[in-house]
Coordinates of C-alpha atoms in Angstrom, one line a residue:
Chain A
X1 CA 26.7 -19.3 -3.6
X2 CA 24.3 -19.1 -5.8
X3 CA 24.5 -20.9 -9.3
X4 CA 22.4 -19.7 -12.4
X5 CA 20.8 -23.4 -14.0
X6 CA 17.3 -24.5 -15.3
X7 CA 14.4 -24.8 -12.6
X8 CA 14.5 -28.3 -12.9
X9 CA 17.9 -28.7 -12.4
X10 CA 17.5 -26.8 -9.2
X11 CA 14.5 -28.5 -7.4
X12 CA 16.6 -31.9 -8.5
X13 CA 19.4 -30.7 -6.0
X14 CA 17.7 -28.6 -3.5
X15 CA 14.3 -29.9 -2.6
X16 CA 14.7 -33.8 -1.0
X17 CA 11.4 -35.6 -0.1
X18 CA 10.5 -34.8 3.5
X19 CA 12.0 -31.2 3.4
X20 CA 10.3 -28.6 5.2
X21 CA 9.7 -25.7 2.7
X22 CA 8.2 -22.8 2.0
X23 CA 7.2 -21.6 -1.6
X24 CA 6.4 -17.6 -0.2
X25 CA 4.8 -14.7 -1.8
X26 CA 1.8 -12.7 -0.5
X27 CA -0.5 -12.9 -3.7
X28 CA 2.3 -10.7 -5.0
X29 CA 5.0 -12.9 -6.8
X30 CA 3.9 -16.2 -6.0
X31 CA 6.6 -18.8 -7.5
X32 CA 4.0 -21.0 -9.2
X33 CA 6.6 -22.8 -11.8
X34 CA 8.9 -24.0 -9.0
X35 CA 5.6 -25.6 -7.5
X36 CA 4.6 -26.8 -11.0
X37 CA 8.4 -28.5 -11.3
X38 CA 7.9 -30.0 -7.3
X39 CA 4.5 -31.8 -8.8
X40 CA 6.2 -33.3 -11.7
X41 CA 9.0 -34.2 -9.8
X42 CA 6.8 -36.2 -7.7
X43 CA 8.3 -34.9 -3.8
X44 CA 6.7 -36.7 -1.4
X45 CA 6.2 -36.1 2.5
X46 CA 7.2 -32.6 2.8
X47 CA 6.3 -30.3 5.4
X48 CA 5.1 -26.7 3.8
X49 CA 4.8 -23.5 5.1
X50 CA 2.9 -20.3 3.9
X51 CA 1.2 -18.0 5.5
X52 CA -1.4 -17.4 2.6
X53 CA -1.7 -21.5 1.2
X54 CA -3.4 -20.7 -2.7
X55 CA -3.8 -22.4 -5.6
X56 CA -0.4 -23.6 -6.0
X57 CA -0.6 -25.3 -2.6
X58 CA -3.9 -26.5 -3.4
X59 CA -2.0 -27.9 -6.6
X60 CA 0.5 -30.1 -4.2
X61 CA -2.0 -31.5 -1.7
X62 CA -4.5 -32.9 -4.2
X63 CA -1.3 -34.0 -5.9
X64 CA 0.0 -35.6 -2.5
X65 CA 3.2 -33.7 -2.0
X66 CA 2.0 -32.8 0.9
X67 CA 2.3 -34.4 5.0
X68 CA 2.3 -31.5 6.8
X69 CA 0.9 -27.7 6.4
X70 CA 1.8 -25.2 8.3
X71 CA -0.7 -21.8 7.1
X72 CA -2.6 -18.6 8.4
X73 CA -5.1 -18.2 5.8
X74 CA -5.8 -20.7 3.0
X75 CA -8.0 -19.8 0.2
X76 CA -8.3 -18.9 -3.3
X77 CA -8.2 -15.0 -3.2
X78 CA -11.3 -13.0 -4.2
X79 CA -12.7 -16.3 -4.9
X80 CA -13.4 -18.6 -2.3
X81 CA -12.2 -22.1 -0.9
X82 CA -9.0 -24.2 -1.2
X83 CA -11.3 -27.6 -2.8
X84 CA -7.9 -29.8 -2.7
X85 CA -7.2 -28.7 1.0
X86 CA -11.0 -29.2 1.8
X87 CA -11.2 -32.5 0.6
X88 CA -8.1 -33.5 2.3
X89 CA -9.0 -32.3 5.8
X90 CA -13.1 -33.0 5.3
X91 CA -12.7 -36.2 3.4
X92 CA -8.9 -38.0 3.2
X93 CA -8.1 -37.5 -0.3
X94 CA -5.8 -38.4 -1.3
X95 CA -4.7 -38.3 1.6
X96 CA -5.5 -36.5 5.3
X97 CA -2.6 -33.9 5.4
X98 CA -1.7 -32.7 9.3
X99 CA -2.3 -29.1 10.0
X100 CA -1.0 -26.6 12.0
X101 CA -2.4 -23.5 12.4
X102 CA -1.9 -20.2 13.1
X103 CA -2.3 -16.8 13.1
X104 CA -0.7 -13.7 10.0
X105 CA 1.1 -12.0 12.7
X106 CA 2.5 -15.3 14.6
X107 CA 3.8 -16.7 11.1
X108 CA 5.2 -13.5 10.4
X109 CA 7.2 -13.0 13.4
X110 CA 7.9 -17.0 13.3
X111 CA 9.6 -16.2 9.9
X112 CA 11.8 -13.1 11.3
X113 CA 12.7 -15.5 14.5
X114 CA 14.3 -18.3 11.8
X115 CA 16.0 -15.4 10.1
X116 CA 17.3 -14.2 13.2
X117 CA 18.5 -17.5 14.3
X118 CA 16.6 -17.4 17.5
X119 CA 14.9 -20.2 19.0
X120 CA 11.3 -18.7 19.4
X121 CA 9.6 -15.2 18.5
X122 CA 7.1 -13.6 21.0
X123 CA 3.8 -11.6 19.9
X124 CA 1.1 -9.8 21.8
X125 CA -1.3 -12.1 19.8
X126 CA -4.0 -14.8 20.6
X127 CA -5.9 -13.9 23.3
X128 CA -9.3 -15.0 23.6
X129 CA -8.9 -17.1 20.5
X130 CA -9.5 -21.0 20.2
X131 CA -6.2 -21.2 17.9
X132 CA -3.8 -22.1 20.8
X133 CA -6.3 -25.0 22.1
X134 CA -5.5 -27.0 19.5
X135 CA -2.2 -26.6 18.9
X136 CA 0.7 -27.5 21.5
X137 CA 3.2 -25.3 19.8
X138 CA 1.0 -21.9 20.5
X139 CA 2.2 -21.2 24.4
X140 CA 2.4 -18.3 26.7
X141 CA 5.0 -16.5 28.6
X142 CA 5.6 -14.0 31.0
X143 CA 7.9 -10.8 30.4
X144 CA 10.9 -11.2 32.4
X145 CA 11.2 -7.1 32.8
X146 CA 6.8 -6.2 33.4
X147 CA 5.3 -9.8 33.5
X148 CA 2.7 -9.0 30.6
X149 CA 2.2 -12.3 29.2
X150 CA 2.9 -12.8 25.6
X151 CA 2.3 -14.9 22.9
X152 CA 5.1 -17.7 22.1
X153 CA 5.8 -19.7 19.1
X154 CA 8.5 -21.3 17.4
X155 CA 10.5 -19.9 15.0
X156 CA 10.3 -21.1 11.7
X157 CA 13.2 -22.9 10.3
X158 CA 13.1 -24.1 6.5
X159 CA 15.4 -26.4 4.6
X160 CA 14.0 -24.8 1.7
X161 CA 12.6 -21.6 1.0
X162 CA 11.6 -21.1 -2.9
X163 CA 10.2 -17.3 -3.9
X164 CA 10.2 -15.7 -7.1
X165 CA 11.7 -12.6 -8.0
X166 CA 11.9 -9.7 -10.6
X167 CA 15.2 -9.3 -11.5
X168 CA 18.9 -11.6 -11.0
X169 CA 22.1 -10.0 -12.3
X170 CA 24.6 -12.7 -13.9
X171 CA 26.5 -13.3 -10.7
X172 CA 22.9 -14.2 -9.3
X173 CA 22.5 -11.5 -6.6
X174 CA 18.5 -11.1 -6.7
X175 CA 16.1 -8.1 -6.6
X176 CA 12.0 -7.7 -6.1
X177 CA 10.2 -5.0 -5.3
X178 CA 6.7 -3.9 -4.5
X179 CA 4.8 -6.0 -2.1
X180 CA 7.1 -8.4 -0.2
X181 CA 5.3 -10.3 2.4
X182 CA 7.5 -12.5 4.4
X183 CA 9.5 -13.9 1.2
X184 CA 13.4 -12.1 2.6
X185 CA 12.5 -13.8 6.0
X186 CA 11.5 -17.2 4.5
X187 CA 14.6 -16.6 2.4
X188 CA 17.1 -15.9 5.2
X189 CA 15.3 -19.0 7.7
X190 CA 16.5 -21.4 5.3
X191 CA 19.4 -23.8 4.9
X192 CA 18.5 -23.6 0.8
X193 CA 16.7 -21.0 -1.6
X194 CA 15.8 -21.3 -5.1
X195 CA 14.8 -18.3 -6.6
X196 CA 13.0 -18.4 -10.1
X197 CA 13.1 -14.3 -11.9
X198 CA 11.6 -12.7 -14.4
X199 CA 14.6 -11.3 -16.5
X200 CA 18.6 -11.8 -15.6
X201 CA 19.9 -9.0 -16.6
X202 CA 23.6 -7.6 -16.6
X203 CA 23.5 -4.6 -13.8
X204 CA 20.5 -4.3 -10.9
X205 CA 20.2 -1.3 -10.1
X206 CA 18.5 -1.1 -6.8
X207 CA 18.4 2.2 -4.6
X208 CA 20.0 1.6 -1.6
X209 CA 16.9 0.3 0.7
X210 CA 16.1 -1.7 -2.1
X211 CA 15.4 -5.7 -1.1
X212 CA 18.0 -7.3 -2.8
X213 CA 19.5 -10.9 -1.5
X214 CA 22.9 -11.0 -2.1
X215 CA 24.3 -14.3 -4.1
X216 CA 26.0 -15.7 -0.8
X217 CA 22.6 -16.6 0.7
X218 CA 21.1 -18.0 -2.2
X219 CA 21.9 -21.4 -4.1
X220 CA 20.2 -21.4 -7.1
X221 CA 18.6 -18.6 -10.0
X222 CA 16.4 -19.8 -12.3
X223 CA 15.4 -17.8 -15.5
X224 CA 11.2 -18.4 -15.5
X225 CA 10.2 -15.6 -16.9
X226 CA 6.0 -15.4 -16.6
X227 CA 7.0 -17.7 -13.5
X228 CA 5.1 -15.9 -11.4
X229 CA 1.5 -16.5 -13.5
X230 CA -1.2 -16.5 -12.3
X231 CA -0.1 -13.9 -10.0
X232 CA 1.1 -11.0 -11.2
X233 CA 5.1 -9.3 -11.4
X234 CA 5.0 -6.1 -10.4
X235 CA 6.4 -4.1 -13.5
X236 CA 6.3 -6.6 -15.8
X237 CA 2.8 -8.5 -15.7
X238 CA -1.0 -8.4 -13.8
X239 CA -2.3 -11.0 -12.2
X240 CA -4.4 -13.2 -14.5
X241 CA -8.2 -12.9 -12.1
X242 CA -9.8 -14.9 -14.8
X243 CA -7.0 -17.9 -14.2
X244 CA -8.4 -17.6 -10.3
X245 CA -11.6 -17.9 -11.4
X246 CA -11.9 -20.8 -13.3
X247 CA -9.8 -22.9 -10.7
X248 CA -12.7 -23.0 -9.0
X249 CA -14.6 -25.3 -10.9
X250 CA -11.6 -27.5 -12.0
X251 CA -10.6 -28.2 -8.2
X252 CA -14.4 -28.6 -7.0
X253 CA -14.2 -32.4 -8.3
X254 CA -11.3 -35.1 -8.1
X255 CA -11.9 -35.7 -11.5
X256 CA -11.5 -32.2 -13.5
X257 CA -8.9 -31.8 -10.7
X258 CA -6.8 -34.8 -11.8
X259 CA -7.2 -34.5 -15.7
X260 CA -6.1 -30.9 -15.5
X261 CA -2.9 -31.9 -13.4
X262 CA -2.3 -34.4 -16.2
X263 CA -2.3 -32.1 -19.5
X264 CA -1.0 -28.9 -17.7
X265 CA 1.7 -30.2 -15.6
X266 CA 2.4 -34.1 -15.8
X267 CA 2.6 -33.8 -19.4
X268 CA 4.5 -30.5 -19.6
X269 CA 8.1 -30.5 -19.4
X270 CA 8.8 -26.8 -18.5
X271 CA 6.4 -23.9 -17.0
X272 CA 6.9 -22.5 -20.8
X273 CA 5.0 -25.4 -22.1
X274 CA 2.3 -25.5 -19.9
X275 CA 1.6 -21.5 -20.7
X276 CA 1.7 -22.9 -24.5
X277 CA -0.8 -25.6 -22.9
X278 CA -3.1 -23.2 -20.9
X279 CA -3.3 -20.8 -23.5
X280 CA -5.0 -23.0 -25.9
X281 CA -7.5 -25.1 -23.4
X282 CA -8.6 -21.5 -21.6
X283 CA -9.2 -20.2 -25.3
X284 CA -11.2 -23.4 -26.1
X285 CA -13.2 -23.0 -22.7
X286 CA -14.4 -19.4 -23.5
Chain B
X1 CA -32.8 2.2 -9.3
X2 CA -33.5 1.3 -5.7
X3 CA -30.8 1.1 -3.1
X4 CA -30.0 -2.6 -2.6
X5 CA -29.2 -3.5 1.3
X6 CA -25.9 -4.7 0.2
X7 CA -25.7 -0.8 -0.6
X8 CA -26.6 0.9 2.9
X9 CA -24.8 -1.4 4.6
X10 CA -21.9 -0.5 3.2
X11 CA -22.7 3.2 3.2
X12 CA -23.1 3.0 7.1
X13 CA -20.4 0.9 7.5
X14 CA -18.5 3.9 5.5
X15 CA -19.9 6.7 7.6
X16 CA -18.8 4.9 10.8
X17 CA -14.9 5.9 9.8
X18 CA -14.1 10.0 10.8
X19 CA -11.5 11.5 8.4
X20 CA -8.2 11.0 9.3
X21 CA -8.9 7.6 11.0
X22 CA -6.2 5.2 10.9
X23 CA -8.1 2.0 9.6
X24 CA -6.6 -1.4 9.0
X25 CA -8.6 -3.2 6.2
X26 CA -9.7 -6.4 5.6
X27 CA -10.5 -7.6 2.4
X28 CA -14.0 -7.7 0.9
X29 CA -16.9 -5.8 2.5
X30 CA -14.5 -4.1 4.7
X31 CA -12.4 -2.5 1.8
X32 CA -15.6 -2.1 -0.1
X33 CA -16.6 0.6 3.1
X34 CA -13.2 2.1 3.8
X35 CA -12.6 3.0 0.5
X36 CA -15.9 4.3 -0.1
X37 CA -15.4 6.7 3.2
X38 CA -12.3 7.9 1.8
X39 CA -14.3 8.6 -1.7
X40 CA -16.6 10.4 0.6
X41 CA -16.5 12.3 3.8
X42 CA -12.7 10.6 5.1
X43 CA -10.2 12.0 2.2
X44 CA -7.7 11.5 5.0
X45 CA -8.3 8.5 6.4
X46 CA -5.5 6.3 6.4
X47 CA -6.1 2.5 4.8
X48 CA -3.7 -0.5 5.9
X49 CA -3.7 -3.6 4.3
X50 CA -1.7 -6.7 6.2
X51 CA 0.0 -7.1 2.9
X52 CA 2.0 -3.9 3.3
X53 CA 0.7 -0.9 2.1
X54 CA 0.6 1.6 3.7
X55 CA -1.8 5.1 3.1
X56 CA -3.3 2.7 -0.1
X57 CA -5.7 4.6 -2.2
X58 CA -6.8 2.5 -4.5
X59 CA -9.1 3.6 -8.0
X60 CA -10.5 0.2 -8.0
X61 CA -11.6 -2.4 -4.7
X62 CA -9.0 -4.9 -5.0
X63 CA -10.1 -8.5 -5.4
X64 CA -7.2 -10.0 -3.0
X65 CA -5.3 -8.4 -0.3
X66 CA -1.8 -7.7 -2.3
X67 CA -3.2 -6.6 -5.5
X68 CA -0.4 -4.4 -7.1
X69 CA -3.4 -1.3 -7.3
X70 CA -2.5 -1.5 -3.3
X71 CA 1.0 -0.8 -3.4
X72 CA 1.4 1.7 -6.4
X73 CA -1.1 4.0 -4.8
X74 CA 0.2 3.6 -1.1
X75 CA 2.6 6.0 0.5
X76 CA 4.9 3.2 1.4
X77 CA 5.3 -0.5 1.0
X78 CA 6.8 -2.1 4.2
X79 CA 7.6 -5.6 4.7
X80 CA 4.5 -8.3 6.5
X81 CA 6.6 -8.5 9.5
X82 CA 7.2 -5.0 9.9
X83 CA 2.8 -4.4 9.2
X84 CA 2.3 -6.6 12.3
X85 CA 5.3 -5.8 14.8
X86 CA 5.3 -1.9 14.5
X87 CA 1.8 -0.6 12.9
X88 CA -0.3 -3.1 14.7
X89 CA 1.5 -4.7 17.7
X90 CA 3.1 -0.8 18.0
X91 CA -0.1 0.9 18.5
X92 CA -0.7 2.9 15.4
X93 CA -4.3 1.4 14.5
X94 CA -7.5 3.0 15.5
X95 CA -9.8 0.7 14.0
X96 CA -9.7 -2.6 12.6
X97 CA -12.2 -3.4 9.7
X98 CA -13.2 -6.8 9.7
X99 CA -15.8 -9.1 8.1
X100 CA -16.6 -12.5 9.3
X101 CA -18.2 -15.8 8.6
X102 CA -19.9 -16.0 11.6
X103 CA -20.3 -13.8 14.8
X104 CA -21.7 -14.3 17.8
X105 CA -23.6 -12.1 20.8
X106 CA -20.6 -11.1 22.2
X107 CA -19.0 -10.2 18.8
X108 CA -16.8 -13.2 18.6
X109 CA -15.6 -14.4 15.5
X110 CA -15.4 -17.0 13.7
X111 CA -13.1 -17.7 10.5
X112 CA -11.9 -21.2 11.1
X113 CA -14.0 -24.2 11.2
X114 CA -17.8 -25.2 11.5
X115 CA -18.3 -28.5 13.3
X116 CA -15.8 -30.2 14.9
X117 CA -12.0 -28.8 14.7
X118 CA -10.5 -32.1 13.8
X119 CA -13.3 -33.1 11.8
X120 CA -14.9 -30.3 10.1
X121 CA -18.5 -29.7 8.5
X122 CA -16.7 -26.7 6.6
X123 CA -13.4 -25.8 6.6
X124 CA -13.2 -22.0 6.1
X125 CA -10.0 -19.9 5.3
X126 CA -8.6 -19.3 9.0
X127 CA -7.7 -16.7 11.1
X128 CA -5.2 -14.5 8.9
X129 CA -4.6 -11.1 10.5
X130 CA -7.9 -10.8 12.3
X131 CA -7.2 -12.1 15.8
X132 CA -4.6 -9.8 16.7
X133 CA -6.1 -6.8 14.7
X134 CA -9.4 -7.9 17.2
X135 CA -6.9 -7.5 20.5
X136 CA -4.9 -4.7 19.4
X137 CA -6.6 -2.4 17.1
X138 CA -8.0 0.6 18.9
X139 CA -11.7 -0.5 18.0
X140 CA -13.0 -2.5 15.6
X141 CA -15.9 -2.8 13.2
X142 CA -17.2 -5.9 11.5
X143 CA -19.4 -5.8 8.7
X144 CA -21.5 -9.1 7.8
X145 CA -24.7 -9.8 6.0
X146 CA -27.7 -10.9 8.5
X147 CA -28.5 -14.3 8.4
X148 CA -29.1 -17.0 10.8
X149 CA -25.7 -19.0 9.3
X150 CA -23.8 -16.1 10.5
X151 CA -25.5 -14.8 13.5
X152 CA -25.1 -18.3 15.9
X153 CA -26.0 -18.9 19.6
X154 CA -22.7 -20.7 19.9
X155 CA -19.4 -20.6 18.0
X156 CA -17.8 -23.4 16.5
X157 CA -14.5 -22.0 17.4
X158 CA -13.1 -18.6 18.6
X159 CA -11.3 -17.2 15.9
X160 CA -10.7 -13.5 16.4
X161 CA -11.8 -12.2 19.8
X162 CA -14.6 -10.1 20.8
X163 CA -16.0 -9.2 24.4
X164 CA -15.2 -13.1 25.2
X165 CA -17.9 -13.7 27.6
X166 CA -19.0 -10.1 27.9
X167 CA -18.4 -7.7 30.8
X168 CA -15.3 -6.4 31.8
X169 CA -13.5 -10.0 30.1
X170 CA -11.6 -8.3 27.7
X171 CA -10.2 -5.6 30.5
X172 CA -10.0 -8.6 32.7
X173 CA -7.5 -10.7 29.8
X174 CA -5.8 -7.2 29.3
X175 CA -6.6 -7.2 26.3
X176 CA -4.8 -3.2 24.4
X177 CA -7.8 -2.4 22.5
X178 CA -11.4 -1.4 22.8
X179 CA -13.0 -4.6 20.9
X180 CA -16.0 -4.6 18.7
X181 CA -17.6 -1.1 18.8
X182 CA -20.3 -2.3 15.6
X183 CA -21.5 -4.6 14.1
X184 CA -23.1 -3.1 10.7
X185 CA -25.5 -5.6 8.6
X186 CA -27.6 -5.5 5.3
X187 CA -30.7 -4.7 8.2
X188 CA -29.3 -2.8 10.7
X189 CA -26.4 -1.3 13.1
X190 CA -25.7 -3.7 16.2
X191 CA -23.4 -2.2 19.3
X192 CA -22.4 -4.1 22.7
X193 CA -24.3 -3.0 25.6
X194 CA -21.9 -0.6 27.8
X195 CA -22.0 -2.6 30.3
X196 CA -22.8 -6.4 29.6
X197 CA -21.5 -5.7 25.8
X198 CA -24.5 -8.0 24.4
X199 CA -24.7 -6.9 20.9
X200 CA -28.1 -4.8 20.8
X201 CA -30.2 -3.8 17.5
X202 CA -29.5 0.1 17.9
X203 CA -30.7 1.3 14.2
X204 CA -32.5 -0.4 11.2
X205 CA -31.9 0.6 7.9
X206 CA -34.6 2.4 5.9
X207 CA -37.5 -0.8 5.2
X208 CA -36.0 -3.5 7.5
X209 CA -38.1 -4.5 10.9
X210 CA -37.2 -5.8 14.3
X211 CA -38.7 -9.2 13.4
X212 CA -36.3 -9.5 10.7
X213 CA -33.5 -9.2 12.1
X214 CA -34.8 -11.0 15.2
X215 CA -35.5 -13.8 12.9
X216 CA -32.3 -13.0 11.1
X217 CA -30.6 -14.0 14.3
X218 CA -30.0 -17.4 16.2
X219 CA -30.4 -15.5 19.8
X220 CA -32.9 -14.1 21.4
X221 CA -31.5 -10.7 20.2
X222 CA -31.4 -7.7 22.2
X223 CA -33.8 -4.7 20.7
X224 CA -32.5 -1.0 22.1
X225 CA -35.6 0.8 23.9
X226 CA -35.6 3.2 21.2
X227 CA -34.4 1.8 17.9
X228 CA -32.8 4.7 15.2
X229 CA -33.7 4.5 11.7
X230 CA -30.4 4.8 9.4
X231 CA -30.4 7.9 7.2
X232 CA -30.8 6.8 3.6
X233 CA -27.7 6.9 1.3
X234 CA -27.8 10.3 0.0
X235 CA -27.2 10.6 -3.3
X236 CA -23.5 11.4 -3.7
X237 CA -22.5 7.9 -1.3
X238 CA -24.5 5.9 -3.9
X239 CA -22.8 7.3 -6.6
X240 CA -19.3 7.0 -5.7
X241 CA -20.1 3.4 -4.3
X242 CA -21.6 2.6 -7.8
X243 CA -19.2 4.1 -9.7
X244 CA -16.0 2.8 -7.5
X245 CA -17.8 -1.2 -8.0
X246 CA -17.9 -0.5 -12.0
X247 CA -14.5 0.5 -12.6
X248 CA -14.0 -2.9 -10.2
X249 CA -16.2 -4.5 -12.2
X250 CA -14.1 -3.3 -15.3
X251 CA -10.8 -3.7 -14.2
X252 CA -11.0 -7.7 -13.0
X253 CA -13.9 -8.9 -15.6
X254 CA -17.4 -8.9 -14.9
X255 CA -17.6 -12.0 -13.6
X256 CA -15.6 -10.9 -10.4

């Protein structure tokens, strides 16, 4: 049942070292203050999932948060590459994280399997492609009924799934709208969700095909507004391209990497504080 | 101002989508042509992103795939899941647009690694949507500019499929779609063979050679007997596709 209490309070309870977790959003929404508060918390070991790895992944591996990623696509939208991830797989630092790869449509049905508590989601997916060579968790299977063989692939299951999300009411029933990727799935495949929202407010008022996740399946709502930024909020902010941008250069080095982590995140105490903090050292560098 | 080849290649990669054409788009060059064609000559045509949008008609290219432009200007929003199990998986795709980092004779692609898998020269992005919009879009089109980095004798790894080995092969692994129909460059317009589906040099654009984009390419490639010359941009494409990468230009900060 979901309580209403500050981020950190939340990852304190919910996230353990070694967890296997997702932190979704489809460069819609992407819950960038719950991965800020995982850094400063120092988790170690855990095993993450996304199907779109960004910044904020990029963030926990060159932090070393990191053992294991599960991903489809890893980059830095419109901009380029993941350094962090690079310089983990190309060069061990800090340390060599294990991958596992796949494809969009075999993550996204992986996510509806663990929602559906089934064991294993099928595709028509992969043929021809190299991915299932090196991976022994990409297999394939005849269809009992026509014998058309098929794609198979384990479902997903998270002890964690953390999104972010426009609107909580007090009770902590959650609503988000606009582009949704595979965050209700991650949600629902998961023993635990933290949700950080832009506003709680007293009343949602969804329309009755609205996505809204009911109180019961959610454990903790955390009031972030902005929580979302660099990414953008549907109705209440754009994403911030400029922010995108200028990762670029920060992450190419271990260095700029490492000194940014220290004044943005280490030596914040709240995602508020570091917006404070970014405001000023993005004004002095243009 | 001349026309840069940047330009006509995405002006042929436009024309190559009829009105009402049910495209799935990929992000980059790809959206850069399928919105242009629906600027243009395809009003109706029909643009998917995998991020959920559906019927998307955005006023400016969007700089990633789930740019909120995307889903205010769609005529739905469905779920990641639900892009992949019903519009794809289901049938409902005549082409997919794709770009690629590298590409081989047989339209192969490449998004993943180059070097060894386990120990990589260059770790690119992966595979995202693009191998089972390659298997199960109705055709698909990949634009890519023409270099010998992206134009290889041999793939690092198979990404997204093409006509595997040539041939019949993609029949042959049942593959539901038609594969790679062209391959549209910054020189010229490359389609498979019919029957050995070798990608051939069918047109040039307006000033580009055969010995460029030989040299352009790291196979001996195949030249078509009689090589077409692409029809210029007229003036109307270049207009929309200047004007549509200002107000991009405008809307995410010149230095996008």
């Amino acid at each position: 049942m979901a309580e209403i209490m500050s981020l950190r309070e939340a990852i304190g309870t919910f996230v353990r070292d070694g967890d296997h977790l997702a932190a979704e959003g489809f460069t819609h929404l992407i819950p960038f203050a719950a991965g800020h508060e995982l850094i400063r918390q120092g988790k170690r070991d855990l095993t993450v999932y996304r199907m779109t790895p960004d910044i904020i992944y990029d963030q926990l591996i060159g932090m070393g948060c990191v053992r294991k990623m599960v991903f489809s696509w890893g980059g830095n939208p419109g901009v380029g590459s993941l350094h962090r991830f690079r310089d983990s797989i190309e060069r061990d630092w800090p340390h060599r994280i294990e991958i596992e790869e796949r494809s969009h449509a075999d993550m996204a049905n992986a996510y509806v399997a663990g929602a559906s508590g089934l064991p294993f989601a099928i595709l028509r997916g992969y043929v021809g492609s190299d991915l299932p060579k090196h991976s022994d968790r990409i297999r394939f299977i005849a269809c009992p009924f026509t014998g058309e063989e098929l794609a198979a692939v384990p479902a997903i299951k998270l002890d964690v799934a953390i999104i972010h999300a426009q609107q909580a009411d007090r009770r902590g029933n959650v609503l988000l709208w606009g582009i949704l990727g595979v965050q209700k799935e991650a949600v629902m495949a998961a023993s635990r969700a933290v949700i950080t929202v832009e506003e709680i407010v007293d009343e949602l008022r969804p329309a009755p095909n609205a996505c809204v996740l009911p109180r019961w399946v959610v454990s903790a709502v955390c009031h972030e507004p902005g929580g979302a930024f660099p990414s953008y909020a549907q109705g209440y902010y754009e994403r911030d391209n400029r922010f995108y941008l200028a990762w670029d250069p920060i992450a190419r080095t271990r260095e700029t990497f490492l000194a940014w982590m220290q004044r943005h995140v280490l030596d914040t105490a709240s995602f508020a504080e570091f917006r404070r903090v970014h405001a000023t050292t993005a004004r002095e560098a243009a | 101002m001349g026309v840069t080849p940047t330009e006509t290649m995405t002006v042929a990669a436009a024309r190559m989508l009829r009105n009402g054409t049910v495209c799935f788009v990929g992000i980059g060059l790809p959206s850069a042509a399928a919105n242009l064609a629906r600027l243009t000559h395809a009003p109706d045509v029909v643009l998917i992103y995998e991020s959920g949008p559906i019927g998307a008609k955005p006023s400016v290219l969007p700089l990633s795939i789930g740019d909120g432009e995307l889903a205010v200007t769609a005529d739905t929003v469905v779920s990641t899941p639900e892009i992949f199990r019903y519009w794809l998986q289901g049938g409902r795709i005549d082409v997919g647009f794709l770009g690629a980092a590298q590409i081989d004779r047989f339209a192969n692609i490449n998004t993943t690694v180059i070097g060894d898998y386990d120990r990589p020269k260059v770790r690119l992005p992966g595979a995202g949507g693009a191998p089972e919009i390659a298997g199960s879009a109705g055709e698909v089109l990949i634009v890519l500019k023409h270099d010998r980095k992206a134009f290889v004798d041999t793939l690092s790894f198979i990404t997204s499929v093409g006509h595997l080995d040539g041939g019949d092969a993609r029949a042959r692994a049942k593959l539901p779609g038609k594969g790679p129909t062209a391959v549209i460059t910054d020189l010229g317009i490359l389609t498979p063979d019919p029957v050995t589906r070798e990608l051939t040099l069918t047109s040039l654009h307006p000033g580009a050679t055969v010995e460029q984009a030989m040299a352009a390419t790291g196979w001996p490639l195949r030249v078509a007997p009689q090589v077409a010359v692409t029809p210029a941009p007229e003036p109307h494409e270049l207009e929309a596709l200047r004007a549509l990468i200002r107000r991009t230009e405008e809307a995410h900060g010149k230095a996008a």
